């Protein structure tokens, strides 16, 4: 709690090209949360991204681009602390300390570790294994109360809670024990070609699966035109129509209408009309973001200055918790 406000913290990896799923599922909700009565902190977690390999210069470019995209989306450094993880050394330091309070058995049970190591058989590095501890450090450093995350991250958050409680049990109240923020959950956006899979910015072998946040309007239209539909020829949200339901969910989130309002609007209209309308709602939604991104990109020094300022503010806050944790475990803090 800071000035009596609850602290909200979330992070995003600078991998892949940010998609509509990242926007509707996370970034847009973060923007809305800023205006509620929280102290909000958002990070680009580039240390987490080191668990996979990047071509020369790619990671730097992606961090800057994602930071610019955060700003373009409406994350506001006046309202939130927005920073890049590797620019705040406390993350790596606390992660090491917490690793010594986390058990191999706990980490071995993480389903994401199991899935990722199956997929990256040639690079099952130790970072992939300890990844959830770094995430725990991110959250705990800021005395976070609430963490908006998708369901795939709940197990990691549970681990962060366990580690925090274990640490507090030994040393007193060093960390706030964080909770998942389930208030307003973002839309779950699925692949346009295979609605059983998430619309993923990193795992797509077909660009038609994914709407990228910076896609041009004609590209967006084309991708929705090619999007899979179902065979029932009605625009109804139902389990038997996963493709249509996904498009309805996108439309509803993009145009801020309820699913049932959308269903009645599209009642009796064909899939052609429906897909065109979904495309238009997404084009409208992303247009201001794309425009602001273009403007901000002309001014990289301004973005750098904001990033530096974010890192300074985060460093100051994180330092308080880090010093407490170091003293707790018996390190000499001068
Ligand atoms: N592991 C998260 C993901 O892949 C990203 C992340 C890292 C994060 N640190 C965090 C999310 C702290 C919330 C809070 O999505």
Coordinates of C-alpha atoms and ligand atoms in Angstrom, one line a residue:
X1 CA 0.0 0.0 0.0
X2 CA 1.4 3.4 -1.0
X3 CA -0.4 6.6 0.3
X4 CA -3.2 4.3 1.2
X5 CA -3.6 3.1 -2.4
X6 CA -3.4 -0.5 -3.4
X7 CA -0.5 -1.3 -5.6
X8 CA -1.1 -2.9 -9.0
X9 CA 1.8 -4.5 -10.9
X10 CA 2.0 -6.2 -14.2
X11 CA 4.6 -7.0 -16.8
X12 CA 4.9 -8.0 -20.4
X13 CA 7.8 -9.6 -22.3
X14 CA 9.3 -7.7 -25.2
X15 CA 9.1 -10.8 -27.5
X16 CA 7.2 -11.0 -30.7
X17 CA 5.1 -8.2 -32.2
X18 CA 2.4 -7.0 -29.9
X19 CA -1.0 -8.2 -31.1
X20 CA -4.7 -7.4 -30.6
X21 CA -4.7 -10.1 -27.9
X22 CA -2.0 -8.2 -26.0
X23 CA -4.0 -5.0 -26.4
X24 CA -7.5 -6.3 -25.5
X25 CA -6.2 -8.9 -23.0
X26 CA -3.7 -6.7 -21.1
X27 CA -2.6 -3.2 -22.2
X28 CA -6.1 -1.7 -22.6
X29 CA -7.1 -2.9 -19.2
X30 CA -3.9 -1.5 -17.7
X31 CA -4.8 1.9 -19.2
X32 CA -8.2 1.7 -17.6
X33 CA -6.8 0.7 -14.3
X34 CA -4.6 3.8 -14.2
X35 CA -7.8 5.9 -13.7
X36 CA -9.0 3.9 -10.8
X37 CA -7.8 4.4 -7.3
X38 CA -4.6 2.4 -7.5
X39 CA -0.9 3.0 -7.6
X40 CA 0.0 1.2 -10.8
X41 CA 3.3 0.0 -12.0
X42 CA 4.0 -1.6 -15.4
X43 CA 7.2 -3.3 -16.6
X44 CA 8.7 -4.5 -19.8
X45 CA 10.3 -7.7 -18.5
X46 CA 13.3 -8.0 -20.7
X47 CA 15.3 -10.2 -18.3
X48 CA 12.5 -12.8 -18.7
X49 CA 13.0 -12.6 -22.4
X50 CA 16.6 -13.8 -22.1
X51 CA 15.4 -17.3 -21.7
X52 CA 15.2 -17.4 -25.4
X53 CA 17.8 -16.2 -28.0
X54 CA 17.5 -13.0 -29.9
X55 CA 19.2 -11.8 -33.0
X56 CA 21.7 -8.9 -32.6
X57 CA 20.0 -5.7 -31.5
X58 CA 16.5 -7.2 -31.6
X59 CA 15.8 -7.1 -27.9
X60 CA 16.8 -3.5 -27.6
X61 CA 14.6 -2.5 -30.5
X62 CA 11.7 -4.5 -29.1
X63 CA 12.0 -2.9 -25.7
X64 CA 12.0 0.6 -27.1
X65 CA 9.2 -0.3 -29.5
X66 CA 7.0 -1.8 -26.7
X67 CA 7.7 1.2 -24.4
X68 CA 6.6 3.5 -27.3
X69 CA 3.5 1.3 -27.8
X70 CA 2.6 1.4 -24.1
X71 CA 2.7 5.2 -24.3
X72 CA 0.8 5.2 -27.6
X73 CA -1.9 3.0 -26.0
X74 CA -2.4 5.5 -23.2
X75 CA -0.2 4.3 -20.4
X76 CA 0.7 7.5 -18.8
X77 CA 4.0 8.2 -16.9
X78 CA 2.1 10.8 -14.9
X79 CA -0.3 8.2 -13.6
X80 CA 1.8 5.1 -13.5
X81 CA 5.4 4.0 -13.2
X82 CA 6.3 2.5 -16.5
X83 CA 9.8 1.0 -16.8
X84 CA 12.1 -1.6 -18.2
X85 CA 13.1 -4.4 -15.8
X86 CA 16.8 -4.7 -16.7
X87 CA 17.2 -1.0 -15.9
X88 CA 16.4 -1.7 -12.3
X89 CA 19.1 -4.0 -10.8
X90 CA 17.1 -4.9 -7.8
X91 CA 15.1 -7.5 -9.8
X92 CA 18.1 -9.7 -10.4
X93 CA 19.3 -9.3 -6.9
X94 CA 16.1 -10.2 -5.2
X95 CA 15.5 -13.0 -7.6
X96 CA 18.8 -14.6 -6.5
X97 CA 17.9 -14.2 -2.8
X98 CA 14.4 -15.7 -3.4
X99 CA 15.9 -18.6 -5.4
X100 CA 17.5 -19.7 -2.2
X101 CA 14.0 -19.8 -0.6
X102 CA 12.3 -21.7 -3.4
X103 CA 12.5 -25.5 -3.8
X104 CA 13.4 -27.4 -6.9
X105 CA 10.3 -29.5 -6.4
X106 CA 8.1 -26.4 -6.6
X107 CA 9.7 -25.2 -9.8
X108 CA 9.6 -28.6 -11.4
X109 CA 5.8 -28.6 -11.0
X110 CA 5.4 -25.4 -13.1
X111 CA 3.4 -26.4 -16.2
X112 CA 4.8 -23.6 -18.3
X113 CA 8.3 -24.8 -17.6
X114 CA 7.4 -28.3 -18.7
X115 CA 5.7 -27.0 -21.8
X116 CA 8.5 -24.6 -22.7
X117 CA 11.2 -27.2 -22.2
X118 CA 9.4 -29.6 -24.5
X119 CA 9.3 -26.9 -27.1
X120 CA 12.9 -25.7 -26.7
X121 CA 14.7 -29.0 -26.3
X122 CA 18.0 -27.6 -27.5
X123 CA 18.0 -24.8 -25.0
X124 CA 16.5 -25.8 -21.6
X125 CA 18.6 -23.3 -19.7
X126 CA 18.4 -22.7 -15.9
X127 CA 16.7 -19.4 -16.5
X128 CA 13.8 -21.1 -18.0
X129 CA 13.6 -23.1 -14.7
X130 CA 14.0 -20.2 -12.3
X131 CA 11.8 -17.8 -14.4
X132 CA 8.9 -17.9 -11.9
X133 CA 11.3 -16.7 -9.1
X134 CA 12.3 -13.7 -11.2
X135 CA 8.6 -13.0 -11.7
X136 CA 8.1 -13.3 -7.9
X137 CA 10.9 -10.8 -7.4
X138 CA 9.2 -8.4 -9.8
X139 CA 6.0 -8.5 -7.9
X140 CA 7.3 -8.6 -4.4
X141 CA 9.8 -5.7 -4.8
X142 CA 7.0 -3.2 -5.1
X143 CA 4.9 -4.5 -2.2
X144 CA 2.3 -5.3 -4.8
X145 CA -1.3 -6.0 -3.7
X146 CA -2.8 -7.0 -7.0
X147 CA -1.5 -8.6 -10.2
X148 CA -3.6 -8.6 -13.3
X149 CA -2.5 -11.6 -15.2
X150 CA -4.0 -14.2 -17.6
X151 CA -4.9 -17.7 -16.4
X152 CA -1.6 -19.1 -17.8
X153 CA 0.3 -17.1 -15.2
X154 CA -1.8 -18.0 -12.1
X155 CA 0.4 -20.8 -11.2
X156 CA 3.4 -18.5 -11.2
X157 CA 1.6 -16.0 -9.0
X158 CA 0.6 -18.8 -6.6
X159 CA 4.3 -19.6 -6.3
X160 CA 5.1 -15.9 -5.6
X161 CA 2.6 -16.0 -2.8
X162 CA 4.1 -19.2 -1.3
X163 CA 7.6 -17.8 -1.4
X164 CA 6.4 -14.5 0.1
X165 CA 4.6 -16.3 2.9
X166 CA 7.6 -18.6 3.6
X167 CA 9.9 -15.6 3.7
X168 CA 7.6 -13.6 5.9
X169 CA 7.2 -16.6 8.2
X170 CA 10.9 -16.6 8.8
X171 CA 11.6 -12.9 8.9
X172 CA 8.4 -11.0 9.7
X173 CA 6.4 -8.9 7.3
X174 CA 9.0 -8.2 4.6
X175 CA 6.7 -8.7 1.6
X176 CA 3.0 -7.9 0.9
X177 CA 1.5 -11.2 -0.3
X178 CA 0.0 -10.4 -3.7
X179 CA -3.3 -11.5 -5.1
X180 CA -4.3 -12.1 -8.7
X181 CA -6.4 -9.3 -10.0
X182 CA -9.5 -10.8 -11.4
X183 CA -11.7 -7.7 -11.4
X184 CA -11.9 -6.7 -15.0
X185 CA -10.4 -9.4 -17.0
X186 CA -9.4 -8.6 -20.5
X187 CA -11.0 -10.3 -23.5
X188 CA -9.5 -13.6 -24.5
X189 CA -8.6 -13.4 -28.1
X190 CA -8.1 -16.5 -30.1
X191 CA -6.3 -17.2 -33.4
X192 CA -8.3 -16.2 -36.5
X193 CA -7.5 -19.4 -38.3
X194 CA -7.7 -21.8 -35.3
X195 CA -10.0 -20.6 -32.6
X196 CA -8.9 -23.4 -30.2
X197 CA -5.5 -21.7 -29.9
X198 CA -4.6 -18.3 -28.3
X199 CA -3.8 -15.4 -30.7
X200 CA -0.1 -15.5 -29.8
X201 CA 2.4 -12.9 -30.8
X202 CA 5.3 -15.4 -30.7
X203 CA 3.9 -18.8 -31.7
X204 CA 2.2 -18.1 -34.9
X205 CA 3.4 -19.8 -38.1
X206 CA 0.8 -17.9 -40.1
X207 CA 0.5 -14.1 -40.0
X208 CA -3.2 -14.4 -40.9
X209 CA -3.8 -15.9 -37.4
X210 CA -2.8 -12.7 -35.7
X211 CA -3.8 -9.0 -35.9
X212 CA -0.8 -6.9 -34.9
X213 CA -1.4 -3.7 -33.0
X214 CA 0.3 -1.7 -35.7
X215 CA -1.3 -3.5 -38.7
X216 CA -2.5 -1.1 -41.4
X217 CA -6.3 -0.9 -41.9
X218 CA -6.3 -2.8 -45.2
X219 CA -4.2 -5.6 -43.6
X220 CA -6.7 -5.8 -40.8
X221 CA -9.6 -6.0 -43.2
X222 CA -7.8 -8.7 -45.2
X223 CA -7.1 -10.8 -42.2
X224 CA -10.7 -10.7 -40.9
X225 CA -12.0 -11.5 -44.4
X226 CA -9.9 -14.6 -44.3
X227 CA -10.8 -15.5 -40.8
X228 CA -12.3 -18.9 -40.2
X229 CA -16.1 -19.0 -39.5
X230 CA -18.3 -21.9 -38.6
X231 CA -20.8 -23.8 -40.7
X232 CA -24.0 -22.8 -38.9
X233 CA -24.3 -19.5 -40.8
X234 CA -25.6 -17.6 -37.7
X235 CA -23.8 -15.0 -35.6
X236 CA -24.3 -16.6 -32.2
X237 CA -22.0 -17.0 -29.3
X238 CA -21.8 -20.7 -28.5
X239 CA -19.4 -23.5 -27.9
X240 CA -20.4 -25.1 -31.1
X241 CA -19.2 -22.0 -33.0
X242 CA -15.8 -21.2 -31.6
X243 CA -14.6 -19.2 -34.6
X244 CA -17.7 -17.0 -34.7
X245 CA -17.7 -16.7 -30.9
X246 CA -14.1 -15.4 -31.1
X247 CA -15.0 -12.8 -33.7
X248 CA -18.0 -11.8 -31.5
X249 CA -15.8 -11.4 -28.5
X250 CA -13.3 -9.3 -30.5
X251 CA -16.2 -7.1 -31.8
X252 CA -17.7 -6.7 -28.4
X253 CA -14.4 -5.7 -26.7
X254 CA -13.4 -3.4 -29.6
X255 CA -16.7 -1.6 -29.9
X256 CA -17.6 -1.8 -26.2
X257 CA -20.9 -3.5 -26.8
X258 CA -22.2 -6.6 -25.0
X259 CA -22.2 -9.9 -26.7
X260 CA -25.9 -10.1 -26.7
X261 CA -26.3 -6.6 -28.2
X262 CA -23.8 -7.7 -30.9
X263 CA -25.8 -10.9 -31.5
X264 CA -29.0 -9.0 -32.1
X265 CA -27.2 -6.5 -34.3
X266 CA -25.9 -9.2 -36.5
X267 CA -29.1 -11.3 -36.4
X268 CA -30.0 -12.3 -40.0
X269 CA -26.9 -10.7 -41.5
X270 CA -24.4 -12.9 -43.3
X271 CA -20.8 -13.7 -42.4
X272 CA -19.5 -11.2 -45.0
X273 CA -21.2 -8.3 -43.3
X274 CA -20.2 -9.6 -39.9
X275 CA -16.5 -9.9 -40.7
X276 CA -16.4 -6.5 -42.3
X277 CA -18.0 -5.0 -39.1
X278 CA -15.5 -6.8 -36.9
X279 CA -12.7 -5.5 -39.0
X280 CA -14.0 -1.9 -38.8
X281 CA -14.4 -2.0 -35.1
X282 CA -10.8 -3.2 -34.7
X283 CA -9.5 -0.6 -37.2
X284 CA -11.3 2.2 -35.2
X285 CA -9.9 0.8 -31.9
X286 CA -6.3 0.7 -33.1
X287 CA -6.2 3.8 -35.2
X288 CA -5.4 6.3 -32.5
X289 CA -2.7 3.9 -31.1
X290 CA -1.1 3.6 -34.5
X291 CA -1.1 7.4 -35.0
X292 CA 0.3 8.2 -31.6
X293 CA 3.0 5.5 -32.2
X294 CA 4.0 7.1 -35.4
X295 CA 4.3 10.5 -33.7
X296 CA 6.2 9.2 -30.7
X297 CA 8.6 7.3 -33.0
X298 CA 9.7 10.6 -34.4
X299 CA 10.8 11.6 -31.0
X300 CA 13.0 8.8 -29.6
X301 CA 14.9 11.0 -27.2
X302 CA 11.6 11.9 -25.5
X303 CA 10.7 8.2 -25.1
X304 CA 14.2 7.5 -23.7
X305 CA 13.9 10.3 -21.2
X306 CA 10.5 8.9 -20.0
X307 CA 12.0 5.4 -19.8
X308 CA 14.9 6.7 -17.7
X309 CA 12.6 8.5 -15.4
X310 CA 10.5 5.4 -15.0
X311 CA 13.6 3.3 -14.2
X312 CA 14.7 5.9 -11.5
X313 CA 11.3 5.9 -9.8
X314 CA 11.1 2.1 -9.9
X315 CA 14.7 1.8 -8.5
X316 CA 13.8 4.0 -5.6
X317 CA 10.8 2.0 -4.6
X318 CA 12.4 -1.4 -5.2
X319 CA 15.4 -0.3 -3.2
X320 CA 13.3 -0.1 0.0
X321 CA 12.1 -3.7 -0.3
X322 CA 15.5 -5.0 -1.4
X323 CA 17.3 -3.5 1.6
X324 CA 14.7 -5.1 3.9
X325 CA 15.1 -8.5 2.2
X326 CA 18.9 -8.3 2.3
X327 CA 19.0 -7.5 6.0
X328 CA 16.5 -10.2 6.7
X329 CA 18.7 -12.9 5.2
X330 CA 21.7 -11.6 7.0
X331 CA 23.5 -9.7 4.3
X332 CA 25.5 -6.6 5.5
X333 CA 23.7 -3.5 4.2
X334 CA 25.8 -0.4 4.9
Ligands
LIG1 N1 5.5 -14.2 -16.9 C1 4.6 -13.2 -17.4 C2 4.1 -13.6 -18.8 O1 4.8 -14.3 -19.5 C3 5.3 -11.8 -17.5 C4 5.7 -11.3 -16.2 C5 7.0 -11.2 -15.7 C6 4.8 -10.7 -15.3 N2 7.0 -10.7 -14.5 C7 5.7 -10.3 -14.2 C8 3.5 -10.5 -15.2 C9 5.1 -9.8 -13.0 C10 2.9 -10.0 -14.0 C11 3.8 -9.6 -13.0 O2 3.1 -13.2 -19.2

